Amino acid sequence: MAVSSNISITQNSQNIANNKSNITVRVQVTTTGGSYNGYSKPGTCTIDGTTYDFSHNIPQNSTTTIFEKTLDVTHNNQGEKTVYASFSFQTGISAGTITGSTSKKLTTIPRTSEVSLSKKNFNIGETITIYTNRKSASFTHTAVIKFNGQTVRTQTGIDASYSWNTNELFAKIPNQNQANGTVELTTYSGGTRIGTSAVNFTGYVVNSDPVFNNFDCEDTNTVTKTLTGSNQKYIRKYSNLKVTITSANKMTTQNSATPKYYNIVVGNKSENLDYSTSEISKTINNMDDNTVTVFAVDSRGNQKDKTKALDIVEYSETVLQSVKIERKEGVGETVLISLSGKYANINFGSKTNTIKSIQYRKKSKTETEFGSWVEIKQLVTINTENGTFSCDSKEITGQTFTLGTEYDIEVQVKDELSSDTEPVSLNSGKVLLSALKNKGISIGGIYNEKLGGPLQLDNKDVIKWINSKQDKQKHILKAILATDNTTITSSKD
């Protein structure tokens, strides 16, 4: 004959909204053989810290439920719960007082809503849905939206979802085109805070380039304007392009950006121009392209460009292709010049290009400064049909090129716009020995026919010079220089 017992916990249901589970605690006694007690005996059962009194009899050879309690138990804030139960019962028979205990971990009740977005990467300006994914229809939520480290908004009273227009994000990034943010969602059951979940997102700025449609431009070089007859016609590499942005044409920015500057590009040249609400301008000298483009740039680095075609005059600069200056026959003071070159034989619009001057200047090798320019255009033939000019061995007159002196010379040609200067050297023109057939020989210079004589030395008649010497010197020189047709006079002795 024996008595045994069992205590059990059964989970029946859960109330997610109230964070509770419904359970049943049951105590059973089993008797065998002749053991029984027909009188009710006292007992206690403690469930989750609360003690309940009961009484019951125990029949013979049977299993009897002596205690059963169904109740709600509350989970903790994380939705977790373990229930503990124990009992004590006085059997009133030989078994005496019997006891038992048990525990049960209940199913965790989902509590905090798990926030999600209809898009985690989106273009600012789109409408995004914030989903709470709540665990109970009675839950409400507060969403705190942060972007680029700043709180954008705090939205309360959200139920299942919230439709959010993201336009307000533009103002948080006036100087960049994207940033990261978070949505932090706090779940409430009534006035009780249950928990917080978060989701990250990235917002992008698109379709926010500045609005910019026009600018003015003109040539400000007075020389080129005179040649073309217009400030809207440009000579490549010589015109100065002035770009003007009036207050009426200034850029306007979008979606919280601020205007910063303009970038003016002509070929490989560029200039920045700070933004202003009033009229502003910038000049690019010696422009070298068929177009000008102005970029309007905002604080985010976004830009809008406007390009204008330019009326260009193609012009090539005047070039001295060859220059030679030499003494006639390599000696003497007569100097000859030969040169050739080309120029652009074009009509600029108001004026045709011409060779304005061809000139030279000189200095001796020992001098530091050149003399004045001397015009020699009259020596040069200019071909206006094919744009060339040349001269061949023309004598330079009106200037002295001293025999025995070396010179540095510069030759320069100019047209309406450009010039080219080339350096040349001129030798001294001095010779050690020269001879003139049937006349004589000169040592240290050119034979001088006016001076005459069979032999000249440093432009002197040697025979006359010898005859002017004393008799002893005459005899010595006679031994060296006497010839059949040369008479050296001497005294009787």
Short mmCIF file of C-alpha atoms in Angstrom, two decimals:
data_model
loop_
_atom_site.label_atom_id
_atom_site.label_comp_id
_atom_site.label_asym_id
_atom_site.label_seq_id
_atom_site.Cartn_x
_atom_site.Cartn_y
_atom_site.Cartn_z
CA MET A 1 0.00 0.00 0.00
CA ALA A 2 1.41 3.44 -1.06
CA VAL A 3 0.64 7.06 -1.82
CA SER A 4 2.36 9.08 -4.57
CA SER A 5 1.87 12.67 -5.78
CA ASN A 6 2.46 14.96 -8.76
CA ILE A 7 2.31 18.74 -9.30
CA SER A 8 2.16 20.20 -12.86
CA ILE A 9 1.94 23.60 -14.59
CA THR A 10 0.09 23.94 -17.88
CA GLN A 11 0.32 27.07 -20.09
CA ASN A 12 -3.12 27.70 -21.55
CA SER A 13 -2.90 31.02 -23.43
CA GLN A 14 -1.19 34.43 -23.61
CA ASN A 15 -2.39 38.01 -23.59
CA ILE A 16 0.24 39.84 -25.65
CA ALA A 17 -1.21 43.27 -25.00
CA ASN A 18 -1.21 42.77 -21.24
CA ASN A 19 2.02 40.75 -21.18
CA LYS A 20 0.35 37.88 -19.30
CA SER A 21 -0.02 34.12 -19.63
CA ASN A 22 -2.91 32.01 -18.38
CA ILE A 23 -1.78 28.85 -16.57
CA THR A 24 -3.24 25.94 -14.62
CA VAL A 25 -1.51 24.39 -11.64
CA ARG A 26 -2.70 20.92 -10.74
CA VAL A 27 -1.81 18.63 -7.75
CA GLN A 28 -2.73 14.92 -7.96
CA VAL A 29 -2.46 12.05 -5.51
CA THR A 30 -2.43 8.35 -6.46
CA THR A 31 -3.25 5.62 -3.93
CA THR A 32 -2.66 1.86 -4.23
CA GLY A 33 -3.62 -1.13 -2.13
CA GLY A 34 -5.80 -0.34 0.84
CA SER A 35 -4.61 3.23 1.45
CA TYR A 36 -7.28 5.88 1.54
CA ASN A 37 -8.77 8.62 3.73
CA GLY A 38 -12.43 9.41 3.45
CA TYR A 39 -12.08 12.63 5.38
CA SER A 40 -10.92 15.92 3.92
CA LYS A 41 -7.44 16.85 5.02
CA PRO A 42 -5.77 20.29 4.73
CA GLY A 43 -3.07 21.35 2.32
CA THR A 44 -1.43 24.44 0.76
CA CYS A 45 -0.23 25.24 -2.75
CA THR A 46 2.10 28.17 -3.45
CA ILE A 47 2.05 29.55 -7.01
CA ASP A 48 4.35 32.35 -8.13
CA GLY A 49 4.76 33.42 -4.50
CA THR A 50 1.08 33.30 -3.56
CA THR A 51 -0.15 30.52 -1.17
CA TYR A 52 -3.55 28.96 -1.60
CA ASP A 53 -5.24 26.72 1.05
CA PHE A 54 -7.25 23.65 0.14
CA SER A 55 -8.60 20.41 1.62
CA HIS A 56 -9.43 17.07 0.07
CA ASN A 57 -9.92 13.39 0.78
CA ILE A 58 -8.01 10.59 -0.96
CA PRO A 59 -10.00 7.58 -2.25
CA GLN A 60 -8.65 4.02 -2.39
CA ASN A 61 -6.83 2.77 -5.47
CA SER A 62 -7.30 5.92 -7.58
CA THR A 63 -5.69 9.09 -8.87
CA THR A 64 -7.36 12.14 -7.45
CA THR A 65 -6.84 15.85 -8.21
CA ILE A 66 -6.64 17.39 -4.81
CA PHE A 67 -5.86 20.96 -6.02
CA GLU A 68 -6.31 22.85 -9.29
CA LYS A 69 -5.92 26.55 -9.92
CA THR A 70 -6.16 28.46 -13.20
CA LEU A 71 -4.79 32.04 -13.12
CA ASP A 72 -2.94 34.76 -15.06
CA VAL A 73 0.71 35.46 -14.40
CA THR A 74 2.56 38.57 -15.59
CA HIS A 75 5.78 38.37 -17.66
CA ASN A 76 8.68 40.71 -17.13
CA ASN A 77 9.38 43.72 -19.41
CA GLN A 78 11.18 41.49 -21.88
CA GLY A 79 8.16 39.20 -22.10
CA GLU A 80 9.89 36.39 -20.21
CA LYS A 81 8.42 34.36 -17.31
CA THR A 82 9.26 31.24 -15.28
CA VAL A 83 6.50 30.02 -12.92
CA TYR A 84 7.35 28.19 -9.67
CA ALA A 85 4.76 26.04 -7.76
CA SER A 86 4.90 23.80 -4.66
CA PHE A 87 2.43 22.04 -2.36
CA SER A 88 2.14 20.38 1.05
CA PHE A 89 -0.71 17.97 1.96
CA GLN A 90 -1.53 16.05 5.14
CA THR A 91 -2.78 12.67 3.97
CA GLY A 92 -4.11 11.54 7.36
CA ILE A 93 -2.74 8.06 6.73
CA SER A 94 0.56 6.33 7.22
CA ALA A 95 2.13 8.34 4.39
CA GLY A 96 1.88 11.41 6.59
CA THR A 97 2.48 14.83 4.98
CA ILE A 98 3.48 14.73 1.36
CA THR A 99 5.13 17.61 -0.62
CA GLY A 100 6.20 18.44 -4.14
CA SER A 101 7.40 21.34 -6.36
CA THR A 102 7.90 22.21 -10.03
CA SER A 103 8.67 25.08 -12.37
CA LYS A 104 7.89 25.98 -15.97
CA LYS A 105 9.45 28.53 -18.36
CA LEU A 106 6.60 30.08 -20.27
CA THR A 107 6.67 31.11 -23.89
CA THR A 108 8.23 34.59 -24.22
CA ILE A 109 5.68 37.22 -25.15
CA PRO A 110 6.91 39.52 -27.98
CA ARG A 111 6.95 43.04 -26.67
CA THR A 112 8.94 45.75 -28.54
CA SER A 113 7.70 46.56 -32.03
CA GLU A 114 10.35 46.01 -34.73
CA VAL A 115 10.48 49.16 -36.83
CA SER A 116 11.06 48.92 -40.59
CA LEU A 117 10.93 51.26 -43.60
CA SER A 118 9.41 50.92 -47.04
CA LYS A 119 12.86 52.05 -48.32
CA LYS A 120 16.14 52.20 -46.44
CA ASN A 121 17.91 54.10 -49.25
CA PHE A 122 15.86 56.80 -50.89
CA ASN A 123 15.97 60.14 -52.68
CA ILE A 124 15.07 62.96 -50.38
CA GLY A 125 11.61 64.23 -51.25
CA GLU A 126 10.08 60.77 -51.48
CA THR A 127 7.34 59.71 -49.07
CA ILE A 128 8.51 56.80 -46.93
CA THR A 129 6.32 54.53 -44.80
CA ILE A 130 7.48 53.71 -41.28
CA TYR A 131 6.11 50.33 -40.24
CA THR A 132 5.86 49.49 -36.52
CA ASN A 133 5.26 45.75 -36.94
CA ARG A 134 3.57 45.90 -33.54
CA LYS A 135 2.81 42.79 -31.52
CA SER A 136 -0.54 44.01 -30.32
CA ALA A 137 -3.18 46.18 -31.92
CA SER A 138 -3.34 48.16 -28.70
CA PHE A 139 0.31 49.21 -28.84
CA THR A 140 1.17 52.79 -29.78
CA HIS A 141 4.54 54.25 -30.70
CA THR A 142 6.73 57.32 -30.79
CA ALA A 143 9.24 57.68 -33.64
CA VAL A 144 12.33 59.90 -33.30
CA ILE A 145 13.88 60.61 -36.72
CA LYS A 146 17.51 61.68 -36.79
CA PHE A 147 19.54 62.67 -39.87
CA ASN A 148 23.14 63.77 -40.24
CA GLY A 149 23.44 63.86 -36.45
CA GLN A 150 20.40 66.13 -36.00
CA THR A 151 16.90 65.39 -34.76
CA VAL A 152 14.47 65.99 -37.61
CA ARG A 153 11.18 65.24 -35.89
CA THR A 154 9.52 63.37 -33.03
CA GLN A 155 6.25 61.78 -34.13
CA THR A 156 3.92 60.43 -31.43
CA GLY A 157 0.78 58.33 -31.49
CA ILE A 158 1.84 56.00 -34.31
CA ASP A 159 -0.21 52.85 -34.58
CA ALA A 160 0.62 50.32 -37.33
CA SER A 161 2.47 52.74 -39.67
CA TYR A 162 3.28 56.33 -40.43
CA SER A 163 3.59 58.02 -43.84
CA TRP A 164 6.61 60.36 -43.74
CA ASN A 165 7.41 63.02 -46.37
CA THR A 166 11.19 63.29 -46.37
CA ASN A 167 11.42 66.83 -47.81
CA GLU A 168 12.44 68.12 -44.39
CA LEU A 169 15.78 66.33 -44.69
CA PHE A 170 17.08 68.80 -47.32
CA ALA A 171 17.60 71.50 -44.72
CA LYS A 172 19.81 69.21 -42.62
CA ILE A 173 22.44 68.77 -45.37
CA PRO A 174 22.79 72.11 -47.21
CA ASN A 175 26.45 71.32 -48.00
CA GLN A 176 26.36 67.66 -49.04
CA ASN A 177 24.44 65.31 -51.31
CA GLN A 178 23.86 62.41 -48.94
CA ALA A 179 23.86 61.50 -45.27
CA ASN A 180 22.84 58.70 -42.93
CA GLY A 181 19.99 58.68 -40.43
CA THR A 182 18.00 56.52 -38.02
CA VAL A 183 14.39 55.98 -37.02
CA GLU A 184 14.11 55.06 -33.34
CA LEU A 185 10.71 53.58 -32.45
CA THR A 186 9.54 53.32 -28.84
CA THR A 187 6.65 50.94 -28.11
CA TYR A 188 3.99 51.75 -25.50
CA SER A 189 1.24 49.62 -24.03
CA GLY A 190 -1.10 52.23 -22.63
CA GLY A 191 1.21 54.47 -20.69
CA THR A 192 3.80 51.77 -20.16
CA ARG A 193 7.01 51.95 -22.15
CA ILE A 194 7.80 48.51 -23.49
CA GLY A 195 11.01 49.01 -25.50
CA THR A 196 12.79 50.65 -28.43
CA SER A 197 13.95 49.39 -31.82
CA ALA A 198 15.81 51.27 -34.57
CA VAL A 199 16.49 51.16 -38.30
CA ASN A 200 19.16 53.00 -40.31
CA PHE A 201 18.63 54.75 -43.64
CA THR A 202 20.50 56.86 -46.21
CA GLY A 203 18.99 59.89 -47.90
CA TYR A 204 20.28 61.24 -51.24
CA VAL A 205 19.92 64.68 -52.81
CA VAL A 206 18.88 64.47 -56.47
CA ASN A 207 17.36 66.83 -59.03
CA SER A 208 18.66 69.80 -57.06
CA ASP A 209 21.10 71.49 -59.43
CA PRO A 210 21.06 75.29 -59.43
CA VAL A 211 18.90 77.10 -61.96
CA PHE A 212 21.12 79.11 -64.33
CA ASN A 213 20.29 80.00 -67.92
CA ASN A 214 22.24 82.96 -69.28
CA PHE A 215 25.23 85.29 -69.11
CA ASP A 216 26.72 88.08 -71.24
CA CYS A 217 30.16 88.17 -72.87
CA GLU A 218 32.22 90.61 -74.95
CA ASP A 219 35.75 91.37 -76.18
CA THR A 220 37.37 94.15 -74.15
CA ASN A 221 40.71 94.32 -76.00
CA THR A 222 40.66 97.71 -77.79
CA VAL A 223 43.20 96.55 -80.38
CA THR A 224 41.26 93.48 -81.47
CA LYS A 225 37.95 95.33 -81.34
CA THR A 226 39.37 97.93 -83.72
CA LEU A 227 40.47 95.18 -86.11
CA THR A 228 37.17 93.27 -86.03
CA GLY A 229 34.89 96.25 -85.67
CA SER A 230 32.82 94.41 -83.02
CA ASN A 231 32.97 93.39 -79.37
CA GLN A 232 31.17 90.17 -80.31
CA LYS A 233 33.90 88.95 -82.65
CA TYR A 234 37.01 87.39 -81.17
CA ILE A 235 40.56 86.90 -82.46
CA ARG A 236 42.00 83.67 -81.12
CA LYS A 237 44.77 84.16 -78.53
CA TYR A 238 44.43 87.95 -78.61
CA SER A 239 40.91 88.94 -77.61
CA ASN A 240 40.10 89.43 -73.91
CA LEU A 241 36.80 87.72 -73.10
CA LYS A 242 34.77 89.44 -70.41
CA VAL A 243 31.93 87.39 -68.89
CA THR A 244 29.22 89.30 -67.05
CA ILE A 245 26.47 87.82 -64.88
CA THR A 246 23.76 90.34 -64.20
CA SER A 247 21.55 90.23 -61.12
CA ALA A 248 18.67 89.15 -63.37
CA ASN A 249 20.71 86.16 -64.61
CA LYS A 250 22.20 85.06 -61.27
CA MET A 251 21.83 81.44 -60.24
CA THR A 252 19.08 80.29 -57.90
CA THR A 253 19.62 77.23 -55.74
CA GLN A 254 17.23 74.48 -54.74
CA ASN A 255 16.29 72.46 -51.68
CA SER A 256 18.17 74.42 -48.99
CA ALA A 257 21.50 74.72 -50.87
CA THR A 258 23.20 78.13 -51.03
CA PRO A 259 24.91 79.68 -54.08
CA LYS A 260 28.72 79.61 -53.96
CA TYR A 261 30.55 80.62 -57.16
CA TYR A 262 30.74 80.49 -60.95
CA ASN A 263 33.48 78.73 -62.90
CA ILE A 264 34.23 80.24 -66.33
CA VAL A 265 35.97 77.91 -68.78
CA VAL A 266 37.43 78.88 -72.17
CA GLY A 267 39.57 76.11 -73.66
CA ASN A 268 42.26 75.25 -71.10
CA LYS A 269 41.75 78.47 -69.16
CA SER A 270 39.36 78.82 -66.25
CA GLU A 271 38.52 81.46 -63.69
CA ASN A 272 36.30 81.38 -60.59
CA LEU A 273 33.90 84.20 -59.82
CA ASP A 274 32.40 84.52 -56.36
CA TYR A 275 28.61 84.61 -56.24
CA SER A 276 26.88 87.93 -55.74
CA THR A 277 23.31 89.11 -55.95
CA SER A 278 24.48 92.16 -57.89
CA GLU A 279 26.18 92.29 -61.31
CA ILE A 280 29.61 90.66 -61.44
CA SER A 281 32.18 90.00 -64.17
CA LYS A 282 35.50 88.30 -64.87
CA THR A 283 37.87 88.64 -67.86
CA ILE A 284 39.93 85.85 -69.42
CA ASN A 285 42.77 87.39 -71.42
CA ASN A 286 44.05 85.94 -74.69
CA MET A 287 41.17 83.50 -74.95
CA ASP A 288 41.77 80.44 -77.13
CA ASP A 289 38.60 78.48 -77.89
CA ASN A 290 35.39 78.58 -79.91
CA THR A 291 33.11 78.39 -76.87
CA VAL A 292 32.77 79.75 -73.36
CA THR A 293 31.04 77.79 -70.61
CA VAL A 294 29.91 79.13 -67.25
CA PHE A 295 29.23 76.65 -64.42
CA ALA A 296 27.00 77.81 -61.56
CA VAL A 297 28.05 75.89 -58.41
CA ASP A 298 26.09 75.60 -55.15
CA SER A 299 27.12 74.71 -51.59
CA ARG A 300 26.65 71.00 -52.26
CA GLY A 301 28.96 71.14 -55.28
CA ASN A 302 26.04 70.61 -57.64
CA GLN A 303 26.30 72.67 -60.80
CA LYS A 304 24.42 73.86 -63.85
CA ASP A 305 26.29 74.99 -66.94
CA LYS A 306 25.52 77.28 -69.86
CA THR A 307 27.65 77.31 -73.03
CA LYS A 308 27.83 79.95 -75.74
CA ALA A 309 29.51 79.68 -79.15
CA LEU A 310 31.93 82.49 -80.06
CA ASP A 311 32.50 84.12 -83.45
CA ILE A 312 36.20 83.39 -83.84
CA VAL A 313 38.74 84.87 -86.29
CA GLU A 314 41.52 82.36 -86.87
CA TYR A 315 44.85 84.17 -86.90
CA SER A 316 48.46 82.92 -87.10
CA GLU A 317 51.31 85.06 -85.87
CA THR A 318 53.94 86.65 -88.09
CA VAL A 319 57.14 84.61 -88.31
CA LEU A 320 60.65 85.51 -89.47
CA GLN A 321 61.68 82.21 -91.01
CA SER A 322 65.24 83.17 -91.95
CA VAL A 323 67.52 86.18 -91.45
CA LYS A 324 71.12 86.71 -92.65
CA ILE A 325 73.25 89.85 -92.36
CA GLU A 326 76.79 89.87 -93.78
CA ARG A 327 79.50 92.19 -95.03
CA LYS A 328 79.77 92.34 -98.80
CA GLU A 329 82.17 89.60 -99.91
CA GLY A 330 82.82 89.01 -96.21
CA VAL A 331 84.85 92.17 -95.70
CA GLY A 332 84.49 95.90 -95.72
CA GLU A 333 81.84 98.23 -94.38
CA THR A 334 79.11 97.50 -96.94
CA VAL A 335 76.46 95.28 -95.22
CA LEU A 336 73.83 93.15 -96.98
CA ILE A 337 70.64 91.66 -95.52
CA SER A 338 68.57 88.66 -96.66
CA LEU A 339 65.37 87.55 -94.95
CA SER A 340 62.10 85.71 -95.49
CA GLY A 341 58.92 85.09 -93.50
CA LYS A 342 55.16 84.75 -93.52
CA TYR A 343 52.15 86.49 -92.03
CA ALA A 344 48.37 85.99 -91.89
CA ASN A 345 46.92 87.72 -94.95
CA ILE A 346 43.37 87.83 -93.57
CA ASN A 347 40.59 90.34 -93.12
CA PHE A 348 39.74 90.70 -89.43
CA GLY A 349 36.36 92.23 -90.25
CA SER A 350 37.04 95.93 -90.12
CA LYS A 351 40.67 95.85 -91.19
CA THR A 352 42.96 93.64 -93.29
CA ASN A 353 46.16 92.40 -91.71
CA THR A 354 49.34 93.97 -93.13
CA ILE A 355 53.06 94.10 -92.40
CA LYS A 356 53.42 97.37 -90.52
CA SER A 357 57.19 97.47 -90.09
CA ILE A 358 60.43 95.57 -90.64
CA GLN A 359 63.35 97.08 -88.76
CA TYR A 360 66.67 96.35 -87.13
CA ARG A 361 68.89 97.68 -84.37
CA LYS A 362 72.53 97.05 -83.57
CA LYS A 363 75.22 97.27 -80.94
CA SER A 364 78.90 96.36 -80.92
CA LYS A 365 79.90 93.23 -79.02
CA THR A 366 81.42 95.39 -76.31
CA GLU A 367 78.31 97.55 -75.80
CA THR A 368 75.49 96.67 -73.37
CA GLU A 369 72.60 98.56 -74.96
CA PHE A 370 71.17 98.39 -78.48
CA GLY A 371 70.74 101.50 -80.55
CA SER A 372 67.46 102.76 -82.00
CA TRP A 373 65.34 100.75 -84.41
CA VAL A 374 65.94 101.50 -88.09
CA GLU A 375 63.21 100.81 -90.65
CA ILE A 376 64.16 98.57 -93.61
CA LYS A 377 60.67 97.66 -94.84
CA GLN A 378 61.57 99.46 -98.09
CA LEU A 379 64.10 96.71 -98.85
CA VAL A 380 61.51 93.91 -98.52
CA THR A 381 59.03 92.58 -101.05
CA ILE A 382 55.61 91.73 -99.50
CA ASN A 383 53.37 89.24 -101.28
CA THR A 384 49.81 89.97 -100.11
CA GLU A 385 48.35 87.02 -102.04
CA ASN A 386 50.15 84.23 -100.21
CA GLY A 387 51.14 86.13 -97.05
CA THR A 388 54.92 86.09 -97.44
CA PHE A 389 57.71 88.68 -97.41
CA SER A 390 61.38 88.48 -98.43
CA CYS A 391 64.49 90.26 -99.61
CA ASP A 392 67.78 88.92 -101.01
CA SER A 393 71.15 90.57 -100.37
CA LYS A 394 69.90 94.14 -100.13
CA GLU A 395 72.37 96.78 -98.96
CA ILE A 396 71.65 98.46 -95.65
CA THR A 397 72.36 102.16 -96.05
CA GLY A 398 72.40 105.10 -93.70
CA GLN A 399 74.26 103.20 -90.95
CA THR A 400 77.95 102.71 -90.27
CA PHE A 401 79.31 99.23 -89.72
CA THR A 402 82.91 99.99 -88.75
CA LEU A 403 85.52 97.72 -90.20
CA GLY A 404 87.11 95.62 -87.49
CA THR A 405 84.07 95.76 -85.22
CA GLU A 406 81.75 92.81 -84.52
CA TYR A 407 78.06 93.56 -84.02
CA ASP A 408 74.97 92.00 -82.38
CA ILE A 409 71.91 92.78 -84.49
CA GLU A 410 68.17 92.19 -83.93
CA VAL A 411 65.71 92.13 -86.82
CA GLN A 412 62.01 92.56 -86.04
CA VAL A 413 58.86 92.28 -88.15
CA LYS A 414 55.43 93.50 -87.00
CA ASP A 415 51.92 93.09 -88.37
CA GLU A 416 48.66 94.43 -86.91
CA LEU A 417 48.80 92.09 -83.90
CA SER A 418 52.09 90.26 -83.47
CA SER A 419 55.81 90.63 -83.93
CA ASP A 420 58.81 88.34 -84.28
CA THR A 421 62.40 89.26 -83.42
CA GLU A 422 65.45 87.28 -84.46
CA PRO A 423 69.09 87.86 -83.36
CA VAL A 424 72.02 87.70 -85.81
CA SER A 425 75.75 88.50 -85.60
CA LEU A 426 78.01 90.46 -87.98
CA ASN A 427 81.73 89.75 -88.22
CA SER A 428 84.44 92.40 -87.99
CA GLY A 429 85.20 92.42 -91.78
CA LYS A 430 88.93 92.68 -91.19
CA VAL A 431 91.34 90.58 -93.38
CA LEU A 432 95.00 89.64 -93.00
CA LEU A 433 95.92 89.72 -96.70
CA SER A 434 94.25 90.86 -99.92
CA ALA A 435 95.45 91.30 -103.51
CA LEU A 436 94.18 93.16 -106.57
CA LYS A 437 95.32 91.81 -109.92
CA ASN A 438 97.87 94.01 -111.73
CA LYS A 439 97.68 96.48 -108.83
CA GLY A 440 99.26 95.20 -105.66
CA ILE A 441 98.95 93.47 -102.30
CA SER A 442 97.58 94.74 -98.97
CA ILE A 443 98.56 93.28 -95.61
CA GLY A 444 96.05 93.77 -92.73
CA GLY A 445 93.25 95.18 -94.89
CA ILE A 446 91.63 95.58 -98.30
CA TYR A 447 93.83 96.88 -101.13
CA ASN A 448 93.12 100.59 -101.59
CA GLU A 449 93.28 101.57 -105.29
CA LYS A 450 93.33 105.26 -104.43
CA LEU A 451 96.42 104.77 -102.28
CA GLY A 452 98.13 102.65 -104.95
CA GLY A 453 101.54 101.06 -104.83
CA PRO A 454 102.57 97.43 -105.17
CA LEU A 455 102.42 96.81 -101.43
CA GLN A 456 100.20 98.27 -98.71
CA LEU A 457 100.49 97.64 -94.95
CA ASP A 458 97.72 98.76 -92.65
CA ASN A 459 96.43 100.99 -95.44
CA LYS A 460 99.84 102.61 -96.09
CA ASP A 461 102.07 102.55 -99.26
CA VAL A 462 105.05 100.52 -98.05
CA ILE A 463 107.49 101.89 -100.69
CA LYS A 464 106.78 105.50 -99.77
CA TRP A 465 107.11 104.54 -96.14
CA ILE A 466 110.48 102.89 -96.71
CA ASN A 467 111.78 105.86 -98.67
CA SER A 468 110.94 108.01 -95.71
CA LYS A 469 113.32 106.05 -93.48
CA GLN A 470 117.06 106.52 -92.82
CA ASP A 471 119.59 105.03 -95.28
CA LYS A 472 120.59 102.12 -92.99
CA GLN A 473 116.91 101.07 -92.65
CA LYS A 474 116.44 101.37 -96.40
CA HIS A 475 119.23 98.88 -97.08
CA ILE A 476 117.71 96.36 -94.70
CA LEU A 477 114.19 96.71 -96.16
CA LYS A 478 115.64 96.64 -99.69
CA ALA A 479 117.03 93.18 -99.07
CA ILE A 480 113.53 92.01 -98.08
CA LEU A 481 111.24 93.82 -100.47
CA ALA A 482 113.24 94.86 -103.56
CA THR A 483 111.80 93.78 -106.92
CA ASP A 484 112.54 94.44 -110.57
CA ASN A 485 109.87 97.15 -110.80
CA THR A 486 110.41 98.65 -107.32
CA THR A 487 112.77 101.53 -106.71
CA ILE A 488 114.02 102.30 -103.22
CA THR A 489 115.85 105.58 -103.08
CA SER A 490 118.87 106.07 -100.87
CA SER A 491 121.67 108.50 -100.27
CA LYS A 492 125.02 108.29 -102.17
CA ASP A 493 126.65 106.31 -99.46
#
